[in-house]
Short mmCIF file of C-alpha atoms in Angstrom, two decimals:
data_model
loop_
_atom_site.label_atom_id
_atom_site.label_comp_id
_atom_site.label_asym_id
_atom_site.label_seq_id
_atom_site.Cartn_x
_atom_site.Cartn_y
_atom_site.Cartn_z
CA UNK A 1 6.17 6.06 25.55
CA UNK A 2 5.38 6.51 21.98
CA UNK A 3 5.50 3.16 19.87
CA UNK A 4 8.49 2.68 17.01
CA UNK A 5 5.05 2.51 14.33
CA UNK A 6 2.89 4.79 15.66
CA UNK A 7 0.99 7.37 12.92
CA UNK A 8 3.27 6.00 9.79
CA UNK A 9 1.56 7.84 7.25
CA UNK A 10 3.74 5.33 4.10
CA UNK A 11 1.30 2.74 5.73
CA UNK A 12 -1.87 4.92 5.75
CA UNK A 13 -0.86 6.25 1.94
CA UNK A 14 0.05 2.94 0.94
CA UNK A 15 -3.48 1.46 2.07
CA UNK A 16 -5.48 4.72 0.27
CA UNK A 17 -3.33 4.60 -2.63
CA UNK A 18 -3.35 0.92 -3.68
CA UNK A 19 -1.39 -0.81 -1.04
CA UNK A 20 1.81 -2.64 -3.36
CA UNK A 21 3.89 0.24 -3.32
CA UNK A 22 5.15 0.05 0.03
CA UNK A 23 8.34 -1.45 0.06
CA UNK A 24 9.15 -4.61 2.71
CA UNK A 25 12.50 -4.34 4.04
CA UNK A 26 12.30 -0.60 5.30
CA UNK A 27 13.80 -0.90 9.04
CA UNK A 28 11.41 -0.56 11.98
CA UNK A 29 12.04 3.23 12.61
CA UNK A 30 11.83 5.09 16.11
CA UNK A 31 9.46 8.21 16.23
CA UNK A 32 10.66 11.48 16.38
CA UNK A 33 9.48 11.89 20.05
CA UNK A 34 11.18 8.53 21.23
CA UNK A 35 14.36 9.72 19.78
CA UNK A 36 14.19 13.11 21.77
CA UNK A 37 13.39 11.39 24.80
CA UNK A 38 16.65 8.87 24.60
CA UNK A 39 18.73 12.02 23.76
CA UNK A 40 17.40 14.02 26.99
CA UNK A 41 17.47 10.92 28.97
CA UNK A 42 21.45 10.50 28.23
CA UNK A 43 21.84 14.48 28.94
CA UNK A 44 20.18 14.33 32.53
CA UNK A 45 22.33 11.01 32.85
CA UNK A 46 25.73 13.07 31.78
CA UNK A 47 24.45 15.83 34.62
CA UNK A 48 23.65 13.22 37.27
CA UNK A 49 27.11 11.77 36.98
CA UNK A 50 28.79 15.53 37.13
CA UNK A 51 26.45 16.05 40.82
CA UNK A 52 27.25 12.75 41.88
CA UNK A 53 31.27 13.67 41.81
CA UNK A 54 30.33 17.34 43.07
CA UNK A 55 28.41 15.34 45.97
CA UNK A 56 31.32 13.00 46.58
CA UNK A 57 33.61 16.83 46.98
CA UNK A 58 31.32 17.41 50.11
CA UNK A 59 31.04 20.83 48.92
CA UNK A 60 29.38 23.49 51.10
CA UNK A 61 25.21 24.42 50.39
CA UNK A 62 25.84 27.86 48.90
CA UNK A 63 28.41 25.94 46.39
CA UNK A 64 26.50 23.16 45.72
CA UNK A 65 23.30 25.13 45.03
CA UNK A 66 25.48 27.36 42.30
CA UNK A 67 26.85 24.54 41.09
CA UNK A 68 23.13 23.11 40.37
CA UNK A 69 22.38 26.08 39.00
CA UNK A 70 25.14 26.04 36.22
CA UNK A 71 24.31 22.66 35.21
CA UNK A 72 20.70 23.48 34.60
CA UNK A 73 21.77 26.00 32.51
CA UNK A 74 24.12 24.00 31.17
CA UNK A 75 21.04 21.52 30.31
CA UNK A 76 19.03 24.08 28.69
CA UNK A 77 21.69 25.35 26.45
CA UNK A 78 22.71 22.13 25.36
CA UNK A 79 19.10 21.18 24.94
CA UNK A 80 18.52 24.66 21.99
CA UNK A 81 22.19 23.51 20.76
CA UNK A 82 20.93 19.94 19.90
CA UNK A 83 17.35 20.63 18.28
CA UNK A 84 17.09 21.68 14.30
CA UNK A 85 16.25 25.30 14.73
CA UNK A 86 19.33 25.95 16.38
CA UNK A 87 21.84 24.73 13.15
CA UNK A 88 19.61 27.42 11.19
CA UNK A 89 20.15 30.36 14.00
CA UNK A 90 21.91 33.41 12.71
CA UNK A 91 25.55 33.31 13.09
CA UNK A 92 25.32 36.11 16.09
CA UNK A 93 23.03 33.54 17.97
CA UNK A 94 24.70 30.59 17.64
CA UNK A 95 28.10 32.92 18.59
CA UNK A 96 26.26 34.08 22.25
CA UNK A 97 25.11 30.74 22.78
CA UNK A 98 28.36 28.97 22.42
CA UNK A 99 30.10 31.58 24.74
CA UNK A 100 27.81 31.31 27.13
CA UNK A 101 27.73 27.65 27.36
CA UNK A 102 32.34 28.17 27.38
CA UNK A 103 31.65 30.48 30.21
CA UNK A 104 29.78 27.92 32.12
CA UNK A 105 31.87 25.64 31.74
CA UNK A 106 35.26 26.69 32.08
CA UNK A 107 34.35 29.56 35.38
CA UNK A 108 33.01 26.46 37.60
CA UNK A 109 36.02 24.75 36.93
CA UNK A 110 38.49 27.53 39.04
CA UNK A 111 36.32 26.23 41.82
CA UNK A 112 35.56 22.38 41.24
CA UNK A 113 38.44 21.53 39.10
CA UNK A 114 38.27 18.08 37.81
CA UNK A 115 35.12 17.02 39.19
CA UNK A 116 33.31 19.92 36.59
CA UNK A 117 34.75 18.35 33.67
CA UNK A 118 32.52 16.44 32.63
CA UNK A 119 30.29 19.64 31.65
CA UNK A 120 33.21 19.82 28.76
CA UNK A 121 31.58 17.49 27.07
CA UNK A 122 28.84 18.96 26.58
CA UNK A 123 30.76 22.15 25.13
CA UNK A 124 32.74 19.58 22.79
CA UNK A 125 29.48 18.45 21.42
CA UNK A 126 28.02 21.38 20.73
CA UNK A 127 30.66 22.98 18.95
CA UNK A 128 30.35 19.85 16.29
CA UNK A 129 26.98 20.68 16.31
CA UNK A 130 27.06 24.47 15.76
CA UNK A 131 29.95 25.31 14.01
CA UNK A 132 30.88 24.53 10.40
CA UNK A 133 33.26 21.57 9.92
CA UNK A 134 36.60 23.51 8.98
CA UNK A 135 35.95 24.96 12.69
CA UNK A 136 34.31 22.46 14.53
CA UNK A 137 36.83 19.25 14.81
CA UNK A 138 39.53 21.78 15.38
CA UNK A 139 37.58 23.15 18.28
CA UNK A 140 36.52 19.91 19.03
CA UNK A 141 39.68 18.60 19.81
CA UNK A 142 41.25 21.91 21.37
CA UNK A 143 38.20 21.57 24.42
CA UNK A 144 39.31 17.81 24.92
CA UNK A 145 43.10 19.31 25.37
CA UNK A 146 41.88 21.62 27.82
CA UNK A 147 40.50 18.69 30.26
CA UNK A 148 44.16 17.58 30.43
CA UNK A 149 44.96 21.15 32.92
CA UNK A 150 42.77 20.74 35.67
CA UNK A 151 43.82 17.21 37.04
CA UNK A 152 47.11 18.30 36.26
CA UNK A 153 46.57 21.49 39.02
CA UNK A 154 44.92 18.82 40.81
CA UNK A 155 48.23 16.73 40.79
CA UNK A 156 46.59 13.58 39.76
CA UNK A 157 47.87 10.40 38.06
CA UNK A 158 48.22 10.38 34.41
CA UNK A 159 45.75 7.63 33.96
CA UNK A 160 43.11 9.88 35.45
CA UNK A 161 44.40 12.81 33.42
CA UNK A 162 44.04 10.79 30.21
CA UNK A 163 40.72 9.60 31.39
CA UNK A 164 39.05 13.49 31.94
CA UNK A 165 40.65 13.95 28.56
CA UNK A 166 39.03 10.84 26.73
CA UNK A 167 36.00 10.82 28.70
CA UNK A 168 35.55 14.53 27.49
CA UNK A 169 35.62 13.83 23.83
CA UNK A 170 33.63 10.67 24.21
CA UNK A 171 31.02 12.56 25.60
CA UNK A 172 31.01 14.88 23.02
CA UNK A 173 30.58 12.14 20.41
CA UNK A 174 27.59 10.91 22.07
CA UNK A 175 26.06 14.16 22.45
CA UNK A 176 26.72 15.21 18.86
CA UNK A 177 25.36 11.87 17.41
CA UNK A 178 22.07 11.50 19.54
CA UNK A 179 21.62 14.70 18.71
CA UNK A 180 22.21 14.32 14.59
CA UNK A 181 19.96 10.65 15.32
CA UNK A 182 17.01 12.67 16.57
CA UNK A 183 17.24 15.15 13.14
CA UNK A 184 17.83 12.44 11.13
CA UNK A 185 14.66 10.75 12.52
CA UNK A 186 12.61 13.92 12.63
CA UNK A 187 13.71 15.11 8.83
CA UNK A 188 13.19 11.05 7.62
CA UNK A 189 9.65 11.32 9.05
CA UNK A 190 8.87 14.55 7.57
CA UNK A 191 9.94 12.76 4.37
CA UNK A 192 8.20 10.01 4.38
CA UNK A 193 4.96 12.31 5.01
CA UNK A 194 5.93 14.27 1.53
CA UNK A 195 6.30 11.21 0.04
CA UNK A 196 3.04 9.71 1.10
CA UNK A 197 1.07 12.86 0.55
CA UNK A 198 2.53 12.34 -2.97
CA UNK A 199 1.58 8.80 -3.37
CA UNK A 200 -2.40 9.48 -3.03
CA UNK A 201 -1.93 12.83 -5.27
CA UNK A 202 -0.55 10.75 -7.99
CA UNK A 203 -3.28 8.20 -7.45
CA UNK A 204 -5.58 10.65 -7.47
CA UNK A 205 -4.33 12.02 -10.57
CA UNK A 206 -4.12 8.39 -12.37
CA UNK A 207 -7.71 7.71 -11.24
CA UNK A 208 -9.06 11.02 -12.76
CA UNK A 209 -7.15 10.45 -16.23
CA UNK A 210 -8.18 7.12 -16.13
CA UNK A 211 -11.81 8.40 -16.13
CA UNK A 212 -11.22 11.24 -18.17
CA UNK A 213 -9.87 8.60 -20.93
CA UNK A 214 -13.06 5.99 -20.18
CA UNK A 215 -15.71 8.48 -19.93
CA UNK A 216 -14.75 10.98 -22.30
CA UNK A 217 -14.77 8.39 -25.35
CA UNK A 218 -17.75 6.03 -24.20
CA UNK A 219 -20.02 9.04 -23.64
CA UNK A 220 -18.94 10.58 -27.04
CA UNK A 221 -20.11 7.33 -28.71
CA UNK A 222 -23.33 6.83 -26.59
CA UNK A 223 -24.22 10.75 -27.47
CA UNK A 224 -23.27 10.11 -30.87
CA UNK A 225 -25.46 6.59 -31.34
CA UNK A 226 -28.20 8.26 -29.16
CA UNK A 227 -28.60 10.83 -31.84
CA UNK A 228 -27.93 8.46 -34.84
CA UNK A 229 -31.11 5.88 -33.15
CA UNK A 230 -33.04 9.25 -32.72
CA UNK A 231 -33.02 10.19 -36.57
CA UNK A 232 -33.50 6.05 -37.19
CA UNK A 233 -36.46 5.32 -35.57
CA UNK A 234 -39.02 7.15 -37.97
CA UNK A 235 -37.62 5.51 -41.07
CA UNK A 236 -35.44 2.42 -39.98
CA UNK A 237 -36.22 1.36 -36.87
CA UNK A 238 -34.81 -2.37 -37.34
CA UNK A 239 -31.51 -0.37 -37.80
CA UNK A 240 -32.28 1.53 -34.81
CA UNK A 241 -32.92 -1.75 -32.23
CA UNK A 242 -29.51 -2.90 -33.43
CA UNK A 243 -27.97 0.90 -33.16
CA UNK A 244 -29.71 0.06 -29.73
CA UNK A 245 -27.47 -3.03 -28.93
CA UNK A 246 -24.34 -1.37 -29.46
CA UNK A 247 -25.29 1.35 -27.04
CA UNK A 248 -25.93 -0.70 -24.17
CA UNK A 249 -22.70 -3.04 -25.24
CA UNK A 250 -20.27 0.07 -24.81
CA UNK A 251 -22.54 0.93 -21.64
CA UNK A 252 -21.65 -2.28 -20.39
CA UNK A 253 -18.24 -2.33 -20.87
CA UNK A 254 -18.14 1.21 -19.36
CA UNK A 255 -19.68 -0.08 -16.16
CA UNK A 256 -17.16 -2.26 -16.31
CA UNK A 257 -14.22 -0.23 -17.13
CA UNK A 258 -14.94 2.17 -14.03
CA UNK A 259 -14.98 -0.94 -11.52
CA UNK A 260 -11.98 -2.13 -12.16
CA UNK A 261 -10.15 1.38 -12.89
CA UNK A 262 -9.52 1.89 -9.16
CA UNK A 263 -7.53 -1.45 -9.07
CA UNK A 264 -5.01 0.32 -12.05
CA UNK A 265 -5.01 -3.30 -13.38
CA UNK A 266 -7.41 -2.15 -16.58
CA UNK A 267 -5.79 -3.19 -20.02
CA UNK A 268 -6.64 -2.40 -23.84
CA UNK A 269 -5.87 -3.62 -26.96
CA UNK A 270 -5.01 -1.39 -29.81
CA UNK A 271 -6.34 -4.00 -32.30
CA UNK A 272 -9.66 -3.84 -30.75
CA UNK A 273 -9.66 -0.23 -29.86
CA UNK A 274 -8.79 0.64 -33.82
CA UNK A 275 -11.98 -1.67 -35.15
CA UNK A 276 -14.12 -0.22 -32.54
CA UNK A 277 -13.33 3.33 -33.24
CA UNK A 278 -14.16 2.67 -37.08
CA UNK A 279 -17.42 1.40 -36.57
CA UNK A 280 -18.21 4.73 -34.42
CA UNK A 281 -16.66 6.90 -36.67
CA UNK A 282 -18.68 5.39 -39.69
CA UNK A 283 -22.07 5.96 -37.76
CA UNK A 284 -20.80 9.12 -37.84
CA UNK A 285 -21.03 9.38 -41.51
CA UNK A 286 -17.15 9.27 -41.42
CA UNK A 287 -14.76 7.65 -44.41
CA UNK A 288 -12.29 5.85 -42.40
CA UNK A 289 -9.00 3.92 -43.74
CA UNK A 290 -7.73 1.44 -41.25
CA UNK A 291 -4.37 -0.26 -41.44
CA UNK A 292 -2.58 -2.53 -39.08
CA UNK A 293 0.48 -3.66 -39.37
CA UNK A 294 1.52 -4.98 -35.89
CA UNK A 295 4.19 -7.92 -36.78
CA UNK A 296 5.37 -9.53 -33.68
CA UNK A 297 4.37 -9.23 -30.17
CA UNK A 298 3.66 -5.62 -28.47
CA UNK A 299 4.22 -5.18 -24.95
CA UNK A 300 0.97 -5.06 -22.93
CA UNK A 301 1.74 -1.73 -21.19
CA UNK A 302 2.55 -0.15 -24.92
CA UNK A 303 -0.30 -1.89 -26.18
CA UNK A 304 -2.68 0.00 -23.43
CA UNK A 305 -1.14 3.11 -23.69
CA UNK A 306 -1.65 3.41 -27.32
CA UNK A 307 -5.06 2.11 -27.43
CA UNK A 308 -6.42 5.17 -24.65
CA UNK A 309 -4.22 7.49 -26.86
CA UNK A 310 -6.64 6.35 -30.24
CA UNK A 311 -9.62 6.64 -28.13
CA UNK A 312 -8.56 10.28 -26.84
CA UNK A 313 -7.60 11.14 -30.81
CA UNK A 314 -11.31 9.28 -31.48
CA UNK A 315 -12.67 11.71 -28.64
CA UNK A 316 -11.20 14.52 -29.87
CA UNK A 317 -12.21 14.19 -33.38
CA UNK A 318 -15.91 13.68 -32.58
CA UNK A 319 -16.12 16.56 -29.98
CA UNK A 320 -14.24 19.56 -32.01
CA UNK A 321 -14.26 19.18 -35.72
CA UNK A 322 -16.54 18.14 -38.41
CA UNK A 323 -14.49 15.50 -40.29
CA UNK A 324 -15.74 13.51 -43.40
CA UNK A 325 -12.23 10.99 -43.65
CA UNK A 326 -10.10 10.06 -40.93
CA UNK A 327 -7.09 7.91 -41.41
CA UNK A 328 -5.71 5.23 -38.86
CA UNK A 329 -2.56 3.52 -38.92
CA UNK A 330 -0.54 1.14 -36.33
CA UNK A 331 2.54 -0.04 -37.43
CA UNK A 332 6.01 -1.61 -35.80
CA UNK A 333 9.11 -0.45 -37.07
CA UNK A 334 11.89 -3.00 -36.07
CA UNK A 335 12.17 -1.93 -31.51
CA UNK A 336 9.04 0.92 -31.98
CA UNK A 337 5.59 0.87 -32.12
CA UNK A 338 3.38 4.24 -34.37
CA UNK A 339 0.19 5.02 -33.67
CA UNK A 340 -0.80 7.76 -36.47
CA UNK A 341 -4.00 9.49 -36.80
CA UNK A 342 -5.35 11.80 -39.03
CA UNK A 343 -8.58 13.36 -40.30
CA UNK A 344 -9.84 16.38 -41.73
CA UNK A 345 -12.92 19.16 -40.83
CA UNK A 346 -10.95 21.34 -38.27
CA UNK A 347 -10.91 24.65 -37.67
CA UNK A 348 -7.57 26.29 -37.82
CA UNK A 349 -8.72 28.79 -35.45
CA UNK A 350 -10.25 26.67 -33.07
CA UNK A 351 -8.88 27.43 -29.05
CA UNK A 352 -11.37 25.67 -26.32
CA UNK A 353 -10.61 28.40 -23.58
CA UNK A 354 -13.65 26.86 -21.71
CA UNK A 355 -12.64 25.68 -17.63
CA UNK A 356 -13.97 22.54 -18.47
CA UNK A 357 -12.42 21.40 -21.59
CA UNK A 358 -10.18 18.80 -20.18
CA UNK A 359 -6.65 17.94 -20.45
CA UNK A 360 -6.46 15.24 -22.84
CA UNK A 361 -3.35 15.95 -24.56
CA UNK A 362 -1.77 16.09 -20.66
CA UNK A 363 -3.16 12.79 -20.17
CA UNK A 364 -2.24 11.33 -23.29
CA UNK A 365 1.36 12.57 -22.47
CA UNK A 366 1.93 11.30 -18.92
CA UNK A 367 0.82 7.57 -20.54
CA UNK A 368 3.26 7.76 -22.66
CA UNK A 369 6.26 8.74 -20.93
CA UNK A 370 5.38 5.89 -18.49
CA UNK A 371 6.10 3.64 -21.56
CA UNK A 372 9.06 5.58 -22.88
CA UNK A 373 7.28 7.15 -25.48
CA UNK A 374 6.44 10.66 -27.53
CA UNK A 375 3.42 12.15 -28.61
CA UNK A 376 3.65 14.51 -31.79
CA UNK A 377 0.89 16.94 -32.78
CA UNK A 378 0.61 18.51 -36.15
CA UNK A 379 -1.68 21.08 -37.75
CA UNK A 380 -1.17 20.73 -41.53
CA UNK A 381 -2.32 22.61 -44.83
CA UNK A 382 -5.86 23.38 -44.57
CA UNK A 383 -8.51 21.54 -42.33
CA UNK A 384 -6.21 18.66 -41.75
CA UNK A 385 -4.76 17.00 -38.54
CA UNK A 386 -2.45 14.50 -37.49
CA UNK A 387 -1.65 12.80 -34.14
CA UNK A 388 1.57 10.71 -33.98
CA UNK A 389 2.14 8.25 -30.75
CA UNK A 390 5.34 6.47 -31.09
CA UNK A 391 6.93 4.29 -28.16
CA UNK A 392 9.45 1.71 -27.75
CA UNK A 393 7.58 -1.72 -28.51
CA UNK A 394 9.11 -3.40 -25.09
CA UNK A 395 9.95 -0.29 -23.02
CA UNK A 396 13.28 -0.57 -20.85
CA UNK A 397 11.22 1.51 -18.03
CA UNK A 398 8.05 0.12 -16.66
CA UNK A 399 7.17 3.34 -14.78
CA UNK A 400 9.01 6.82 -15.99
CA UNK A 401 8.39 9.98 -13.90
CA UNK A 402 7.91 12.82 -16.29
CA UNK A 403 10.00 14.81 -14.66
CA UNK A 404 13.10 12.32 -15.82
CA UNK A 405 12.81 12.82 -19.49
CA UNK A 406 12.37 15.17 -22.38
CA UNK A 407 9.81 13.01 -23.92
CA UNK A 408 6.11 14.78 -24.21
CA UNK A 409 4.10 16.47 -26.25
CA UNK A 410 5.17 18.43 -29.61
CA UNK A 411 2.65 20.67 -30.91
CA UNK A 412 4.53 23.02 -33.50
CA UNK A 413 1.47 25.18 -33.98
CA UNK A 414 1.23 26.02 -30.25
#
């Protein structure tokens, strides 16, 4: 028999995905084959309880044998009538079904009167099952009426004619919720399996924009010093050795940055990432105007988020224009925190159609929409450019699924 844990794939996703998402207090749940097993089990017991009071009849072989016949097509019908597939049959199929199973069990009774009605049960059951609700309690409750005749043709004492009666719509009960249980286990399972093979996509997808964001601006700035040492060595080559330094120090701290990226602890601060991005841009021959105006705390989330969007602006800026100023501002506006900036030497016309070209802007938007926030892209007069990150400066949602807000990314030349 199967164990209540076996193959829980929100423990296997949970591991491969990080292993704190998994909540603590989610009930010990049966599997789906342990549930079908208890709802057979309590079938065969319903039939064994029918042949044990056509037994106690002392009916004759050629009756008895019919009579096992009927019930084990009574058990096979009520076994389709009580899986999934059989709530999604066509109307005509569930129709010829029913009235088969009716037939079965209200012929046998002209013959073995109150000791068949137990079968009824079965019928009530799968009428709940089959039927939509308008139709089903009515029907329901017209099948457990019925089990009041035959005791009364029988001439037997009310108690035992209120008994069939109950004992009929009991049984239908039964059947009806074991039956629901096992669906209910089956679709809960299925879920869980979306929801895990969701977990490791989005931790795959996390992992790859956290590299995309480390490894698209550290290898920018070791290409860029690279060729900056190359055209220093000839003519300055004390400023070169120092140009030198700087390369391995942002090696370094790459190395670093993709250890711990897996562990989706990494933080940033936008203080630091703004004075590190001007010294790169300005061995880049770039003008850059820096101003910070940060008064009070920042959250450390919005203070991450900001910082990779600066380095993907940074990024950008080196990789696909030739700019000779660039302008950087952080500022906090009474609950919000802006992150603007702006530089010159693009190319209006510029489209990178290439498969490889990344998806920075996507990136920069799903970090800020877990921090509340909204990315704005404008193409002004000219050669110019500015990105605009704004977000709340302590964000009421830790995590945000994109697919919850209107927040993104603006771009009103696209």
């Amino acid at each position: 028999m199967p164990r209540h844990d076996e193959n829980d794939p929100l423990h296997s996703a949970a591991e491969a995905g990080g292993g704190n998402s998994q909540p603590h207090d989610v009930p010990d749940l049966p599997a789906p084959r342990l549930a079908r097993i208890i709802l057979t089990v309590a079938l065969i017991s319903y039939l064994g309880i029918t042949v044990l009071n056509l037994l106690g009849t002392k009916l004759p072989t050629p009756s008895l044998l019919t009579s096992l016949v009927c019930l084990g097509l009574i058990f096979v019908l009520q076994l389709r009538h009580s899986g999934v597939a059989a709530r999604r049959a066509p109307a005509w199929q569930r129709c010829a079904t029913l009235g088969a199973q009716a037939l079965l069990t209200y012929l046998p009774i002209a013959v073995f009167h109150s000791q068949w009605g137990a079968m009824a049960g079965f019928l009530a059951g799968s009428l709940l099952l089959l039927l939509p609700g308008r139709w089903a309690w009515p029907a329901y409750g017209l099948v457990g009426l019925s089990m009041l005749i035959p005791p009364t043709l029988d001439n037997l004492s009310i108690q035992e004619t209120v008994y069939l009666c109950q004992s009929t719509l009991l049984t239908g009960l039964v059947v009806y919720g074991l039956s629901r249980l096992a669906s209910l286990v089956q679709a809960l399972h299925d879920t869980r399996s979306q929801l895990a093979g969701l977990a490791v996509t989005k931790e795959r997808l996390r992992f790859a924009r956290d590299l995309h964001d480390l490894l698209g601006y550290s290898l920018s700035a070791i290409t860029l010093k690279g060729e900056l040492i190359h055209r220093l060595i000839p003519s300055h080559p004390g400023r070169a050795m120092e140009e030198v330094s700087e390369v391995l120090a942002i090696s370094r701290q790459s190395l670093a940055d993709v250890r711990v990226v897996s562990s989706g602890l990494r933080t940033m601060s936008l203080e630091q990432e703004m004075r590190s991005a001007q010294s790169l841009l300005e061995a880049a021959d770039v003008e850059v105007r820096v101003e910070i105006r940060l008064d009070g705390s920042v959250d450390r989330q919005v203070d991450s988020v900001l910082a990779a969007v600066l380095r993907e602006a940074v990024t950008n800026l080196l990789r696909h224009s030739r700019a000779t100023t660039c302008t950087m501002t952080a500022t906090r506006d009474e609950d919000w925190v802006r992150l603007s900036v702006s530089n010159d030497g693009v190319d209006p016309s510029y489209r990178d159609v290439s498969p490889h070209s990344g998806s920075g802007l996507g990136n920069l938007r799903e970090r800020l929409l877990s921090a509340s926030g909204v990315l704005t892209v404008t193409r002004g007069s000219g050669d110019t450019f500015e990105l605009v990150a704004q977000a709340p400066a302590r964000p009421l949602r830790r995590l945000a699924d994109p697919d919850d807000t209107e927040l993104g990314v603006r771009d009103p030349a696209a």
